[in-house]
Tab-separated table of N, CA and C and ligand atoms in Angstrom:
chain	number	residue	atom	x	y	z
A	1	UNK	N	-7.511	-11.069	-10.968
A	1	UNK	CA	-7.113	-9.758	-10.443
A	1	UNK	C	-6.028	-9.926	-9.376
A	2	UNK	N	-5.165	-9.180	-9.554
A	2	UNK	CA	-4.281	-9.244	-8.334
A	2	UNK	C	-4.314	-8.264	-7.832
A	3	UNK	N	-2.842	-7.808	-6.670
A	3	UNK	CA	-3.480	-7.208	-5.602
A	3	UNK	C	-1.398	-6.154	-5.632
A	4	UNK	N	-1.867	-5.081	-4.875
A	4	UNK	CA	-0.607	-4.458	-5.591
A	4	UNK	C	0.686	-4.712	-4.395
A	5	UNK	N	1.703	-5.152	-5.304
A	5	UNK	CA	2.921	-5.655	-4.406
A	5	UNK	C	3.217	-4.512	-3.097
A	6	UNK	N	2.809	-3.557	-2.857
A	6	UNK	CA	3.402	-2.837	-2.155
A	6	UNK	C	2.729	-2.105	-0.976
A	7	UNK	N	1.065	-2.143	-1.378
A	7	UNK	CA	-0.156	-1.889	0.017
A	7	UNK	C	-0.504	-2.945	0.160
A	8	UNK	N	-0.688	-4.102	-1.101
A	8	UNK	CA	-1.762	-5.116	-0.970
A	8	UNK	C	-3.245	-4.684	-1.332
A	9	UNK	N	-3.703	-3.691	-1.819
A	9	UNK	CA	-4.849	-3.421	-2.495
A	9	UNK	C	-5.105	-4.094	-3.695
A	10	UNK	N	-6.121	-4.322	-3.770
A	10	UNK	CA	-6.883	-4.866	-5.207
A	10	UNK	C	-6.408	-3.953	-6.247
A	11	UNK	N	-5.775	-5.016	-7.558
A	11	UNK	CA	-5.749	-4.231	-8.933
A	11	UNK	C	-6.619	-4.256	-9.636
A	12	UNK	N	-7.204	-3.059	-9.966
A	12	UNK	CA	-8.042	-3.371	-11.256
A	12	UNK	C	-7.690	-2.342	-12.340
A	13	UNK	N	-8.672	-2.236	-13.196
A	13	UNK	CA	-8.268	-0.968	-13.900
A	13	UNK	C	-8.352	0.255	-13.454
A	14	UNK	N	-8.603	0.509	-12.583
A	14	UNK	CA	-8.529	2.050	-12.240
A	14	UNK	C	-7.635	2.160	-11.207
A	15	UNK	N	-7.040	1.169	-10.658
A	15	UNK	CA	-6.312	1.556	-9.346
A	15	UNK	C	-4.359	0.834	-9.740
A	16	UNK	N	-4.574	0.440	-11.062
A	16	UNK	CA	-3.355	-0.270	-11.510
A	16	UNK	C	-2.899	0.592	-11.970
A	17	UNK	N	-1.469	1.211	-11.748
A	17	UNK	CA	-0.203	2.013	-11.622
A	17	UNK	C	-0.232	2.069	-13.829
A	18	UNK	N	-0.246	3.002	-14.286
A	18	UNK	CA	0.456	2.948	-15.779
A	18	UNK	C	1.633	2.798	-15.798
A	19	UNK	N	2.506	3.239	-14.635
A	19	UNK	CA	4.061	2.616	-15.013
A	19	UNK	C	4.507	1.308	-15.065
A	20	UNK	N	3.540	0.641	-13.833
A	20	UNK	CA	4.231	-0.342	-13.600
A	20	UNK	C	2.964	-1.383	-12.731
A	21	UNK	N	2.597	-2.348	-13.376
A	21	UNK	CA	1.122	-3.310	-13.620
A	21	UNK	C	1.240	-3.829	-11.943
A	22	UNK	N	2.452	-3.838	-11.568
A	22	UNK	CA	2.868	-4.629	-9.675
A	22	UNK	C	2.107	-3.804	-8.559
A	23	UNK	N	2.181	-2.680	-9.140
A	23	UNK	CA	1.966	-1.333	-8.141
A	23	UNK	C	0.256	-1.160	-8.600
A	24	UNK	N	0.285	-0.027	-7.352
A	24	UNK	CA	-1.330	0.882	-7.447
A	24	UNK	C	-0.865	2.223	-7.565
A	25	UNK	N	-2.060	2.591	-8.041
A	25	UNK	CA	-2.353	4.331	-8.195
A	25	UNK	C	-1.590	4.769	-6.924
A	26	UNK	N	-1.365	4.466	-5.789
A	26	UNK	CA	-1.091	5.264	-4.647
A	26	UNK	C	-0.208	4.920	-4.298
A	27	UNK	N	0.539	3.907	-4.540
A	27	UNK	CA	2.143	3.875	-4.372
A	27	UNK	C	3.140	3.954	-5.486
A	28	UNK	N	2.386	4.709	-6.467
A	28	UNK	CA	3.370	5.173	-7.473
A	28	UNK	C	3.036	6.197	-7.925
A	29	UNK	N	3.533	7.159	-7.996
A	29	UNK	CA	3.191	8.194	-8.554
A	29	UNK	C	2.747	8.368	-10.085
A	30	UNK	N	1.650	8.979	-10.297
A	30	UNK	CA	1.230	8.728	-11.773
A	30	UNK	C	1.748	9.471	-12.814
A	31	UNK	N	2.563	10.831	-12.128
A	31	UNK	CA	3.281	11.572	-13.092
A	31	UNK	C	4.843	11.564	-13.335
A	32	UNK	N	5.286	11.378	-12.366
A	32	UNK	CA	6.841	10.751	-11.967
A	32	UNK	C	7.032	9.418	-12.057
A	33	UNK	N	6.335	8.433	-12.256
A	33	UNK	CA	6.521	7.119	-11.577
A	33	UNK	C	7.235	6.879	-10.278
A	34	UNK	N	7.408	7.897	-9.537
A	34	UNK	CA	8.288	7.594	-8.173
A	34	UNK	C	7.142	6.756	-7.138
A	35	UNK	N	7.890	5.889	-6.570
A	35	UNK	CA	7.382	4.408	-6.216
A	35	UNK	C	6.971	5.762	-4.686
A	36	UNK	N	6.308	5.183	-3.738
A	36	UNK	CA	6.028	6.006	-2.160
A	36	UNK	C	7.304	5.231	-1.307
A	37	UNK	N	7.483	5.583	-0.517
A	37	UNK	CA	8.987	4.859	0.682
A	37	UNK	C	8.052	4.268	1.458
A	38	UNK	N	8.736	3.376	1.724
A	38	UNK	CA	7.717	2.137	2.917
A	38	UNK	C	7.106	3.154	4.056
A	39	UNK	N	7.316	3.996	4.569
A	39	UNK	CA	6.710	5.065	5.710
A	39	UNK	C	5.279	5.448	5.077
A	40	UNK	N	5.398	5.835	3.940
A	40	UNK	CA	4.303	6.687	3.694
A	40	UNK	C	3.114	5.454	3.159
A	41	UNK	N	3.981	4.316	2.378
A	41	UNK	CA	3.232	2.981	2.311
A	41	UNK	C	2.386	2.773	3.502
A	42	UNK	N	2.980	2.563	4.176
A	42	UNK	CA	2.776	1.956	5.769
A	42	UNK	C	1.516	2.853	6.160
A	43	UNK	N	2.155	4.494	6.586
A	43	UNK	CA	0.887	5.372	6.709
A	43	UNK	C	-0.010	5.650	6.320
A	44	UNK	N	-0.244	5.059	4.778
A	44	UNK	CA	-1.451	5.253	3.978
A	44	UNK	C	-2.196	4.167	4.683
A	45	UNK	N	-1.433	2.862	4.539
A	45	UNK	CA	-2.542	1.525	5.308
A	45	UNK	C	-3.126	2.232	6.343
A	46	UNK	N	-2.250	2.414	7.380
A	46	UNK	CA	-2.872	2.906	8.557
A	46	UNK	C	-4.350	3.647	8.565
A	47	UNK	N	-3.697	4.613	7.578
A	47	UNK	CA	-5.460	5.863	7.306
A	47	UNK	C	-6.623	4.876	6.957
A	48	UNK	N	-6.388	3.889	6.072
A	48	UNK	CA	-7.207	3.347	5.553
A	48	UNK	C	-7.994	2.215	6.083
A	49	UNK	N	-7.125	1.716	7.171
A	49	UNK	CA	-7.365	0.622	7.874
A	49	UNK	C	-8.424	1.470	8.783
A	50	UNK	N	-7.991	2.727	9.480
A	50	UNK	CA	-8.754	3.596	10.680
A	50	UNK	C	-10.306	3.719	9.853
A	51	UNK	N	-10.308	4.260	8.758
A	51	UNK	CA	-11.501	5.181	7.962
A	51	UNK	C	-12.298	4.085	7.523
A	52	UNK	N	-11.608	2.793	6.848
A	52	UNK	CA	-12.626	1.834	6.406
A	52	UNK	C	-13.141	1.057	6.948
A	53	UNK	N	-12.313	0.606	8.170
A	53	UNK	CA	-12.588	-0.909	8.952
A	53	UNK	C	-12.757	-0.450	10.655
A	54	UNK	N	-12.688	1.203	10.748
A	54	UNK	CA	-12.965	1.755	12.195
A	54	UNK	C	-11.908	1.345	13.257
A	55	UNK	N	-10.704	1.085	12.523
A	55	UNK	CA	-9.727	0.304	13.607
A	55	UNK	C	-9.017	1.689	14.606
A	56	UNK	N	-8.640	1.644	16.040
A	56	UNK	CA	-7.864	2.615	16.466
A	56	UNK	C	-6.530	2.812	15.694
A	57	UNK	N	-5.878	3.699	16.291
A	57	UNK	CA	-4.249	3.830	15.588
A	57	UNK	C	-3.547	2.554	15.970
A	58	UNK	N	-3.708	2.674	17.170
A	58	UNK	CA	-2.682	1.132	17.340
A	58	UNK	C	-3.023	-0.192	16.891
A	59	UNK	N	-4.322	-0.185	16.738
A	59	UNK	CA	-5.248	-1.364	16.176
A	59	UNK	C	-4.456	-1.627	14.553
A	60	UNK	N	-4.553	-0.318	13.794
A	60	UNK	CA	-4.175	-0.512	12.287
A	60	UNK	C	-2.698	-0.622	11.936
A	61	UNK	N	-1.729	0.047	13.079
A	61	UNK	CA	-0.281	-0.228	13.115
A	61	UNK	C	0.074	-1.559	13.019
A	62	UNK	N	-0.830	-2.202	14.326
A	62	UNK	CA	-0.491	-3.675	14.503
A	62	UNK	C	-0.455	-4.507	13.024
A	63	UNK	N	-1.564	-4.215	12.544
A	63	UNK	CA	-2.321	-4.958	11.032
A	63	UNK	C	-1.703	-4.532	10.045
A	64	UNK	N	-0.829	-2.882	10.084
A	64	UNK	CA	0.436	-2.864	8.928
A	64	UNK	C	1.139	-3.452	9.036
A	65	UNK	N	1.667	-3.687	10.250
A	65	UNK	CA	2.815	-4.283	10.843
A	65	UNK	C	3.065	-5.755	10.399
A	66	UNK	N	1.899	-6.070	10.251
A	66	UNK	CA	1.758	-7.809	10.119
A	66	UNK	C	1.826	-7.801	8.798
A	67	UNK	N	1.153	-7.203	7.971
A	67	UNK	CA	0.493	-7.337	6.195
A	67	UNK	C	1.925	-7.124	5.400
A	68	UNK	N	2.371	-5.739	6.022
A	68	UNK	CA	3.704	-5.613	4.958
A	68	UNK	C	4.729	-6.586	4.573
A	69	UNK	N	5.238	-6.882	5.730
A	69	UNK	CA	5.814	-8.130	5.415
A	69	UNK	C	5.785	-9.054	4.303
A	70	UNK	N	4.247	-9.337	4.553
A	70	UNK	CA	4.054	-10.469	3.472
A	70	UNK	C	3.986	-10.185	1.906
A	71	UNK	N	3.922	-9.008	1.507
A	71	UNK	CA	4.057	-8.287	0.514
A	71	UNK	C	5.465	-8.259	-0.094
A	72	UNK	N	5.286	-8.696	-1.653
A	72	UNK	CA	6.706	-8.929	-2.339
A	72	UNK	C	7.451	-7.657	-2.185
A	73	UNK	N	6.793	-6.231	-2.515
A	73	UNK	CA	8.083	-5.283	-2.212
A	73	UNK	C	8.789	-5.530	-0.968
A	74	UNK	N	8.577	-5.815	-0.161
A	74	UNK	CA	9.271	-5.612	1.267
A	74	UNK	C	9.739	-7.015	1.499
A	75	UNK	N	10.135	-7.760	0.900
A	75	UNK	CA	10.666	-9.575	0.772
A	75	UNK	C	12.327	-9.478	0.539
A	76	UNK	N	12.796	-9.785	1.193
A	76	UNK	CA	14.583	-9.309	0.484
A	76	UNK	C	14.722	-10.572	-0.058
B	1	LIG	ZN1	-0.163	0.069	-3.587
């Protein structure tokens, strides 16, 4: 299983993009295929980091801040 180039979430079958096998359900749109812009990327971590793992705002910024990077979309 891999993990999607662009949040870093787990792929599986339900969360793997039909356009495009790199991506997830939530950074691609499932009816457009329009990919999300690194902001809204970024801000989704954030929500998710706060709601799942109880982190403050600045707590989960820090931990986007660090993760994206390492993620092939954002690699020039
Ligand atoms: Zn994703």
């Amino acid at each position: 299983m891999g993990q999607c180039e662009s949040c870093g979430i787990p792929l599986d079958e339900k969360t793997t993009s039909k356009f495009d096998s790199r991506y997830c359900i939530y950074c691609q749109n499932q009816e457009s295929g329009e990919l999300a812009s690194k902001e809204q990327v970024r801000e989704g971590s954030i929500q998710a980091l706060m709601r799942l793992q109880g982190k403050s705002r600045e707590e989960a910024e820090k931990v986007a801040d660090e993760m994206m990077p390492k993620l092939p979309r954002w690699q020039k």
